[in-house]
Amino acid sequence: MKFFHNRWSLFAVVAALPGLAACSDGTTSPPPPPPPDVDPPAYTVLEAGGAHTCGVSQRGTYCWGSGARGQIGDGASQDRVQPTRLISAVEFVDVDAGTEHTCGLASNDRVFCWGAGTDGQIGDGAQEDRATPTQVSSTILFRSVSAGTVHTCGVSTADETYCWGSGEAGRLGTGNTTSRPSPAVVIGGITFVEVSAGDAHTCGVTAADQVYCWGEGDDGRLGTGNLIDRLEPAPVTGGLDFTHVSAGGRHTCAVTAGGQAYCWGYGGDGQLGSGTTATLLQPLLVQGGLQFESISAGIDHTCGVTTDGLAYCWGAGVNGQLGTGNELSRLEPAIVSGPIDHRAATAGEDHTCSFLADGSAYCWGLGQGGRLGTGNEDTRLTPARVVGG
């Protein structure tokens, strides 16, 4: 569930790792995780998914947390409580964690996905889980990719937008509800520079700073002023210009060129930052007068980083995912305790992560399955340093 960070971010490459070892009976056995590094790597990209997290660092690409569907990418289907390097010789420059699958953009503009694939969200033409990075089955070159709950979308270097996976409610934008195990072009002839796949909807922003959404319209998450499902991109109402958009669970948030954050959709947990729990059918300014550099819509909460490097979160706080030191929900942005000089924050399902200017990564919230990368499964109410991979 992609948040959009600064375009200046530098990206690292992932080192090649040995392949899977064969057992004596001829079957393939997943290797154990590599030994931990002495020092944690410096991250340039960090993405929180459903119950796992992935990041690109100076030393390679790592994932941690729930691995039951292969979303860690290490060849196994096991949880990992600390960062674990992908089994792949591919050089990744970006990564995005969905609910139970992960996708990465390689340095050669190819997209690879791994994890849950039964809805076709891996994009390799099959409907099977994959425990290691698997190339999306197409000759398309991509400049970005975003992993949702059961679908994936990306923008190609030819300025076309493609989606694949579950087509329910029209989330693929293909004009129907047919599921696709391989990339299908989003119709409408609109050129998007960024796209964000959420739970049951997708949104994109154009070069002219206009946001369009498609898929399930329940709770007003599309921002079109009504609750109607859309099978192809529909413009968000309000006449605002946005430079970034983030599709979450049942809500969406976006940032203007001036740093103002707006949210719309379901607000029952306060995730819209409007000061109330009202559901909104069109964008409303997030309270607090803050100027945001980036924003990330999770399942039931939202987080953002301001232009002065402070992290704020709002919405459901029952598992400490707001990072405020308690489990209270917040109807308006609340400052995250602990480190400052954040570069980007990413909101998952019940946890949040962020990396700082020095590349150090921190996570907070529910620790089940190891999604915080702290070496254990402890829940943290304030940011905790991600350990070495």
Short mmCIF file of C-alpha atoms in Angstrom, two decimals:
data_model
loop_
_atom_site.label_atom_id
_atom_site.label_comp_id
_atom_site.label_asym_id
_atom_site.label_seq_id
_atom_site.Cartn_x
_atom_site.Cartn_y
_atom_site.Cartn_z
CA MET A 1 0.00 0.00 0.00
CA LYS A 2 2.14 2.67 -1.34
CA PHE A 3 2.84 6.01 0.26
CA PHE A 4 4.66 8.45 -1.95
CA HIS A 5 7.95 9.70 -0.60
CA ASN A 6 10.32 12.36 -1.88
CA ARG A 7 11.38 11.80 -5.46
CA TRP A 8 14.98 12.58 -4.44
CA SER A 9 15.37 9.24 -2.61
CA LEU A 10 18.46 7.30 -3.62
CA PHE A 11 18.07 3.60 -4.11
CA ALA A 12 20.36 0.69 -3.38
CA VAL A 13 20.82 -2.71 -4.93
CA VAL A 14 20.26 -6.18 -3.51
CA ALA A 15 23.10 -8.68 -3.39
CA ALA A 16 22.68 -12.07 -5.02
CA LEU A 17 22.03 -14.90 -2.61
CA PRO A 18 22.48 -18.64 -3.05
CA GLY A 19 19.58 -20.59 -4.47
CA LEU A 20 17.50 -23.14 -2.67
CA ALA A 21 19.27 -26.21 -1.39
CA ALA A 22 18.05 -29.65 -2.43
CA CYS A 23 17.16 -32.26 0.21
CA SER A 24 18.36 -35.82 -0.05
CA ASP A 25 14.91 -36.98 -1.15
CA GLY A 26 15.01 -34.69 -4.17
CA THR A 27 12.61 -32.10 -2.80
CA THR A 28 13.43 -28.45 -2.39
CA SER A 29 13.99 -27.14 1.11
CA PRO A 30 13.84 -23.44 2.01
CA PRO A 31 17.14 -22.16 3.39
CA PRO A 32 17.45 -20.72 6.89
CA PRO A 33 17.57 -16.93 7.16
CA PRO A 34 21.02 -15.41 6.61
CA PRO A 35 23.04 -14.52 9.72
CA PRO A 36 22.29 -11.05 11.05
CA ASP A 37 24.52 -8.16 10.08
CA VAL A 38 26.42 -6.45 12.85
CA ASP A 39 24.81 -3.10 12.15
CA PRO A 40 21.37 -2.36 10.71
CA PRO A 41 21.44 -1.19 7.09
CA ALA A 42 20.52 2.35 6.06
CA TYR A 43 17.13 2.33 4.35
CA THR A 44 16.08 4.52 1.44
CA VAL A 45 12.62 2.97 1.02
CA LEU A 46 10.38 1.45 3.68
CA GLU A 47 6.87 0.02 3.24
CA ALA A 48 4.48 -1.45 5.82
CA GLY A 49 2.00 -4.05 4.57
CA GLY A 50 -0.70 -6.03 6.32
CA ALA A 51 1.44 -7.88 8.86
CA HIS A 52 4.88 -7.50 7.30
CA THR A 53 7.31 -4.77 6.30
CA CYS A 54 9.89 -4.45 3.52
CA GLY A 55 12.61 -1.97 2.71
CA VAL A 56 15.38 -1.17 0.25
CA SER A 57 18.72 -0.41 1.87
CA GLN A 58 22.31 0.25 0.98
CA ARG A 59 23.00 -3.47 1.41
CA GLY A 60 19.99 -4.92 -0.34
CA THR A 61 16.25 -5.49 0.01
CA TYR A 62 14.86 -6.94 3.23
CA CYS A 63 11.45 -8.05 4.52
CA TRP A 64 10.24 -9.11 7.96
CA GLY A 65 7.06 -10.09 9.78
CA SER A 66 4.36 -12.56 8.75
CA GLY A 67 5.57 -14.91 6.03
CA ALA A 68 2.78 -17.49 5.83
CA ARG A 69 2.05 -16.72 2.17
CA GLY A 70 5.68 -16.22 1.12
CA GLN A 71 5.53 -12.41 1.34
CA ILE A 72 8.97 -12.22 2.99
CA GLY A 73 10.53 -13.50 -0.24
CA ASP A 74 13.15 -15.71 1.40
CA GLY A 75 11.91 -18.98 -0.08
CA ALA A 76 10.07 -20.00 3.06
CA SER A 77 6.59 -19.53 4.49
CA GLN A 78 7.66 -18.54 7.98
CA ASP A 79 7.46 -15.44 10.12
CA ARG A 80 10.69 -13.47 10.54
CA VAL A 81 11.21 -11.22 13.56
CA GLN A 82 14.15 -9.39 12.01
CA PRO A 83 14.98 -8.16 8.50
CA THR A 84 15.65 -11.04 6.11
CA ARG A 85 17.19 -10.58 2.69
CA LEU A 86 15.27 -11.62 -0.40
CA ILE A 87 16.37 -14.68 -2.31
CA SER A 88 16.97 -12.98 -5.63
CA ALA A 89 19.79 -11.73 -7.80
CA VAL A 90 17.55 -8.89 -8.94
CA GLU A 91 18.61 -5.34 -8.12
CA PHE A 92 15.56 -3.62 -6.62
CA VAL A 93 15.20 0.15 -6.45
CA ASP A 94 11.72 0.27 -4.91
CA VAL A 95 9.41 -2.07 -3.02
CA ASP A 96 5.79 -2.00 -1.87
CA ALA A 97 4.13 -4.27 0.68
CA GLY A 98 0.48 -5.23 0.24
CA THR A 99 -1.67 -7.18 2.66
CA GLU A 100 -0.14 -10.60 2.00
CA HIS A 101 2.04 -10.00 -1.04
CA THR A 102 4.94 -7.75 -1.94
CA CYS A 103 6.12 -6.24 -5.22
CA GLY A 104 9.38 -4.63 -6.20
CA LEU A 105 10.65 -2.48 -9.05
CA ALA A 106 13.98 -3.69 -10.43
CA SER A 107 16.76 -1.49 -11.76
CA ASN A 108 15.93 -2.72 -15.28
CA ASP A 109 12.32 -1.44 -14.93
CA ARG A 110 10.85 -4.91 -14.54
CA VAL A 111 8.36 -5.65 -11.77
CA PHE A 112 8.59 -8.73 -9.55
CA CYS A 113 6.03 -9.87 -6.96
CA TRP A 114 5.96 -12.54 -4.26
CA GLY A 115 3.61 -13.84 -1.57
CA ALA A 116 -0.13 -14.50 -1.89
CA GLY A 117 -1.15 -15.07 -5.49
CA THR A 118 -4.49 -16.86 -5.46
CA ASP A 119 -6.28 -13.80 -6.84
CA GLY A 120 -3.67 -13.24 -9.55
CA GLN A 121 -1.99 -10.36 -7.72
CA ILE A 122 1.50 -11.74 -8.44
CA GLY A 123 0.90 -11.04 -12.13
CA ASP A 124 2.82 -14.01 -13.49
CA GLY A 125 -0.20 -15.44 -15.31
CA ALA A 126 -0.92 -17.98 -12.56
CA GLN A 127 -2.97 -17.90 -9.38
CA GLU A 128 -0.49 -19.39 -6.95
CA ASP A 129 1.55 -18.17 -4.00
CA ARG A 130 5.23 -17.44 -4.67
CA ALA A 131 7.88 -17.56 -1.94
CA THR A 132 10.55 -15.73 -3.94
CA PRO A 133 10.40 -12.74 -6.31
CA THR A 134 8.67 -13.74 -9.55
CA GLN A 135 8.64 -11.55 -12.63
CA VAL A 136 5.30 -10.13 -13.69
CA SER A 137 4.44 -11.91 -16.91
CA SER A 138 4.76 -9.19 -19.48
CA THR A 139 7.26 -7.29 -21.57
CA ILE A 140 6.09 -4.05 -19.97
CA LEU A 141 8.68 -1.75 -18.44
CA PHE A 142 7.50 0.02 -15.28
CA ARG A 143 8.46 3.16 -13.42
CA SER A 144 6.39 2.41 -10.29
CA VAL A 145 4.35 -0.35 -8.63
CA SER A 146 1.81 -0.45 -5.80
CA ALA A 147 0.56 -3.58 -3.99
CA GLY A 148 -2.95 -3.55 -2.48
CA THR A 149 -4.90 -6.21 -0.65
CA VAL A 150 -5.64 -8.61 -3.53
CA HIS A 151 -4.54 -6.56 -6.52
CA THR A 152 -1.50 -4.69 -7.82
CA CYS A 153 -1.10 -1.70 -10.13
CA GLY A 154 1.79 0.04 -11.81
CA VAL A 155 2.66 2.85 -14.20
CA SER A 156 4.75 1.91 -17.23
CA THR A 157 7.63 3.85 -18.74
CA ALA A 158 5.29 4.37 -21.72
CA ASP A 159 2.90 6.26 -19.40
CA GLU A 160 0.22 3.57 -19.36
CA THR A 161 -1.30 2.26 -16.15
CA TYR A 162 -1.82 -1.47 -15.61
CA CYS A 163 -3.52 -3.46 -12.86
CA TRP A 164 -3.81 -7.17 -12.12
CA GLY A 165 -5.34 -9.46 -9.51
CA SER A 166 -8.90 -9.45 -8.20
CA GLY A 167 -11.25 -7.41 -10.34
CA GLU A 168 -14.08 -7.33 -7.80
CA ALA A 169 -15.90 -3.97 -7.64
CA GLY A 170 -13.83 -2.69 -10.57
CA ARG A 171 -10.60 -2.10 -8.63
CA LEU A 172 -8.50 -2.92 -11.74
CA GLY A 173 -10.05 -0.09 -13.76
CA THR A 174 -10.55 -2.25 -16.82
CA GLY A 175 -14.23 -1.44 -17.30
CA ASN A 176 -15.46 -4.70 -15.76
CA THR A 177 -15.09 -6.86 -12.66
CA THR A 178 -13.07 -9.62 -14.31
CA SER A 179 -9.99 -10.75 -12.38
CA ARG A 180 -6.69 -10.71 -14.26
CA PRO A 181 -3.61 -12.84 -13.45
CA SER A 182 -1.51 -10.68 -15.80
CA PRO A 183 -1.32 -6.90 -16.28
CA ALA A 184 -4.38 -5.34 -17.94
CA VAL A 185 -4.41 -1.72 -19.07
CA VAL A 186 -6.55 0.74 -17.10
CA ILE A 187 -9.04 2.26 -19.52
CA GLY A 188 -9.95 5.91 -19.96
CA GLY A 189 -6.83 7.19 -21.69
CA ILE A 190 -5.64 9.07 -18.60
CA THR A 191 -1.90 9.44 -18.03
CA PHE A 192 -0.96 8.86 -14.39
CA VAL A 193 2.39 9.68 -12.86
CA GLU A 194 1.63 7.82 -9.62
CA VAL A 195 -0.84 5.12 -8.65
CA SER A 196 -1.83 3.70 -5.26
CA ALA A 197 -3.60 0.36 -4.73
CA GLY A 198 -5.68 0.14 -1.55
CA ASP A 199 -7.99 -2.49 -0.14
CA ALA A 200 -10.80 -2.55 -2.72
CA HIS A 201 -10.01 0.62 -4.67
CA THR A 202 -7.21 2.33 -6.55
CA CYS A 203 -6.29 5.97 -7.03
CA GLY A 204 -3.85 7.79 -9.28
CA VAL A 205 -2.55 11.32 -9.76
CA THR A 206 -1.92 12.84 -13.18
CA ALA A 207 0.83 15.16 -14.38
CA ALA A 208 -1.78 17.93 -14.14
CA ASP A 209 -2.16 17.18 -10.40
CA GLN A 210 -5.64 15.71 -10.74
CA VAL A 211 -6.65 12.63 -8.73
CA TYR A 212 -8.87 9.87 -10.11
CA CYS A 213 -10.11 6.80 -8.22
CA TRP A 214 -11.83 3.58 -9.20
CA GLY A 215 -13.17 0.38 -7.61
CA GLU A 216 -15.47 0.02 -4.63
CA GLY A 217 -17.30 3.23 -3.78
CA ASP A 218 -18.65 2.17 -0.39
CA ASP A 219 -17.93 4.69 2.41
CA GLY A 220 -17.04 7.35 -0.15
CA ARG A 221 -13.44 6.17 -0.49
CA LEU A 222 -13.37 7.21 -4.17
CA GLY A 223 -14.07 10.85 -3.35
CA THR A 224 -16.57 11.21 -6.17
CA GLY A 225 -19.34 12.59 -3.96
CA ASN A 226 -21.34 9.34 -3.88
CA LEU A 227 -21.12 5.65 -3.00
CA ILE A 228 -21.14 4.25 -6.53
CA ASP A 229 -18.58 1.65 -7.62
CA ARG A 230 -16.51 2.78 -10.60
CA LEU A 231 -15.17 0.35 -13.20
CA GLU A 232 -12.82 2.94 -14.64
CA PRO A 233 -11.08 6.07 -13.30
CA ALA A 234 -13.45 8.78 -12.04
CA PRO A 235 -12.30 12.27 -10.98
CA VAL A 236 -12.23 13.16 -7.29
CA THR A 237 -14.57 16.06 -6.61
CA GLY A 238 -13.62 19.39 -5.05
CA GLY A 239 -11.44 20.91 -7.75
CA LEU A 240 -8.23 20.52 -5.72
CA ASP A 241 -4.75 19.95 -7.16
CA PHE A 242 -2.82 17.09 -5.57
CA THR A 243 0.74 15.93 -6.10
CA HIS A 244 0.51 12.65 -4.13
CA VAL A 245 -2.28 10.21 -3.23
CA SER A 246 -2.47 7.19 -0.92
CA ALA A 247 -5.32 4.64 -0.99
CA GLY A 248 -5.88 2.87 2.33
CA GLY A 249 -8.48 0.47 3.67
CA ARG A 250 -11.76 2.34 3.36
CA HIS A 251 -10.31 5.82 3.01
CA THR A 252 -7.96 7.83 0.84
CA CYS A 253 -5.63 10.74 1.55
CA ALA A 254 -3.72 13.13 -0.70
CA VAL A 255 -1.29 16.05 -0.42
CA THR A 256 -1.30 19.30 -2.39
CA ALA A 257 1.79 21.02 -3.77
CA GLY A 258 1.59 23.36 -0.79
CA GLY A 259 1.71 20.48 1.69
CA GLN A 260 -1.93 20.52 2.76
CA ALA A 261 -3.34 17.05 3.48
CA TYR A 262 -6.90 16.05 2.60
CA CYS A 263 -8.69 12.78 3.33
CA TRP A 264 -12.03 11.23 2.41
CA GLY A 265 -14.00 8.01 2.90
CA TYR A 266 -14.72 6.12 6.12
CA GLY A 267 -13.86 8.10 9.23
CA GLY A 268 -15.20 5.93 12.04
CA ASP A 269 -11.79 5.55 13.68
CA GLY A 270 -10.66 9.12 13.07
CA GLN A 271 -8.42 8.17 10.13
CA LEU A 272 -9.53 11.20 8.11
CA GLY A 273 -8.05 13.63 10.64
CA SER A 274 -11.12 15.81 10.41
CA GLY A 275 -11.71 16.07 14.14
CA THR A 276 -14.79 13.85 13.91
CA THR A 277 -15.70 10.26 13.06
CA ALA A 278 -17.86 11.33 10.13
CA THR A 279 -17.63 9.55 6.78
CA LEU A 280 -16.82 11.96 3.93
CA LEU A 281 -17.76 11.58 0.27
CA GLN A 282 -15.26 14.19 -0.90
CA PRO A 283 -11.91 15.60 0.29
CA LEU A 284 -11.76 17.54 3.57
CA LEU A 285 -8.69 19.31 4.96
CA VAL A 286 -6.86 17.45 7.72
CA GLN A 287 -6.97 19.47 10.94
CA GLY A 288 -3.94 20.98 12.63
CA GLY A 289 -2.57 23.36 10.01
CA LEU A 290 0.42 21.11 9.30
CA GLN A 291 2.46 21.13 6.10
CA PHE A 292 3.13 17.57 4.94
CA GLU A 293 5.94 16.23 2.80
CA SER A 294 4.29 12.81 2.42
CA ILE A 295 1.29 10.88 3.68
CA SER A 296 0.33 7.22 4.02
CA ALA A 297 -3.17 5.80 4.45
CA GLY A 298 -3.24 2.48 6.30
CA ILE A 299 -6.20 0.25 7.04
CA ASP A 300 -7.70 2.21 9.96
CA HIS A 301 -5.10 4.93 10.54
CA THR A 302 -3.07 7.48 8.64
CA CYS A 303 0.43 8.87 9.11
CA GLY A 304 2.43 11.63 7.51
CA VAL A 305 5.75 13.43 7.73
CA THR A 306 5.83 17.21 7.78
CA THR A 307 8.27 19.41 5.91
CA ASP A 308 10.25 19.90 9.14
CA GLY A 309 10.77 16.13 9.59
CA LEU A 310 8.19 15.39 12.27
CA ALA A 311 5.92 12.35 12.05
CA TYR A 312 2.22 12.55 12.89
CA CYS A 313 -0.43 9.82 13.00
CA TRP A 314 -4.20 9.75 13.51
CA GLY A 315 -7.05 7.24 13.52
CA ALA A 316 -7.20 3.88 15.31
CA GLY A 317 -4.61 3.53 18.05
CA VAL A 318 -5.72 0.32 19.77
CA ASN A 319 -2.39 -1.43 19.09
CA GLY A 320 -0.13 1.57 19.53
CA GLN A 321 0.16 2.14 15.77
CA LEU A 322 -0.02 5.91 16.25
CA GLY A 323 3.27 5.94 18.17
CA THR A 324 2.02 8.35 20.83
CA GLY A 325 2.93 6.19 23.83
CA ASN A 326 -0.59 4.93 24.45
CA GLU A 327 -3.40 3.03 22.72
CA LEU A 328 -5.79 5.93 22.28
CA SER A 329 -7.37 6.70 18.92
CA ARG A 330 -6.96 10.26 17.64
CA LEU A 331 -9.35 12.32 15.51
CA GLU A 332 -6.62 14.78 14.52
CA PRO A 333 -2.87 14.43 13.83
CA ALA A 334 -0.88 13.55 16.95
CA ILE A 335 2.90 13.80 17.02
CA VAL A 336 4.81 10.52 17.11
CA SER A 337 7.06 10.16 20.17
CA GLY A 338 10.79 9.62 19.99
CA PRO A 339 13.03 10.20 16.98
CA ILE A 340 12.82 13.29 14.81
CA ASP A 341 14.13 14.05 11.32
CA HIS A 342 11.82 11.52 9.65
CA ARG A 343 12.00 11.20 5.87
CA ALA A 344 8.82 9.17 5.30
CA ALA A 345 6.32 7.17 7.36
CA THR A 346 4.30 4.22 6.11
CA ALA A 347 1.06 2.98 7.70
CA GLY A 348 0.19 -0.72 7.54
CA GLU A 349 -2.71 -2.57 9.11
CA ASP A 350 -1.88 -2.41 12.83
CA HIS A 351 1.63 -1.00 12.67
CA THR A 352 3.63 1.90 11.27
CA CYS A 353 7.25 2.32 10.21
CA SER A 354 9.49 5.23 9.29
CA PHE A 355 13.06 5.86 8.27
CA LEU A 356 15.16 8.85 9.32
CA ALA A 357 17.62 11.06 7.46
CA ASP A 358 20.47 8.73 8.46
CA GLY A 359 18.65 5.70 7.02
CA SER A 360 17.81 4.15 10.39
CA ALA A 361 14.39 2.45 10.47
CA TYR A 362 11.85 2.49 13.29
CA CYS A 363 8.53 0.68 13.68
CA TRP A 364 5.74 0.77 16.23
CA GLY A 365 2.34 -0.82 16.91
CA LEU A 366 1.34 -4.48 16.99
CA GLY A 367 4.39 -6.74 17.05
CA GLN A 368 2.70 -10.05 16.24
CA GLY A 369 4.62 -12.10 13.70
CA GLY A 370 7.65 -9.84 13.94
CA ARG A 371 6.29 -7.11 11.69
CA LEU A 372 8.21 -4.43 13.63
CA GLY A 373 11.59 -6.01 12.90
CA THR A 374 12.81 -5.59 16.47
CA GLY A 375 13.92 -9.20 16.94
CA ASN A 376 10.80 -10.19 18.86
CA GLU A 377 7.01 -9.98 18.71
CA ASP A 378 6.54 -7.32 21.37
CA THR A 379 3.98 -4.59 20.73
CA ARG A 380 5.53 -1.10 20.90
CA LEU A 381 3.63 2.08 21.74
CA THR A 382 6.51 4.30 20.57
CA PRO A 383 9.06 3.90 17.75
CA ALA A 384 11.51 1.02 18.23
CA ARG A 385 14.68 0.63 16.18
CA VAL A 386 14.62 -2.07 13.50
CA VAL A 387 17.51 -4.45 14.12
CA GLY A 388 20.18 -5.65 11.70
CA GLY A 389 19.16 -7.87 8.83
#
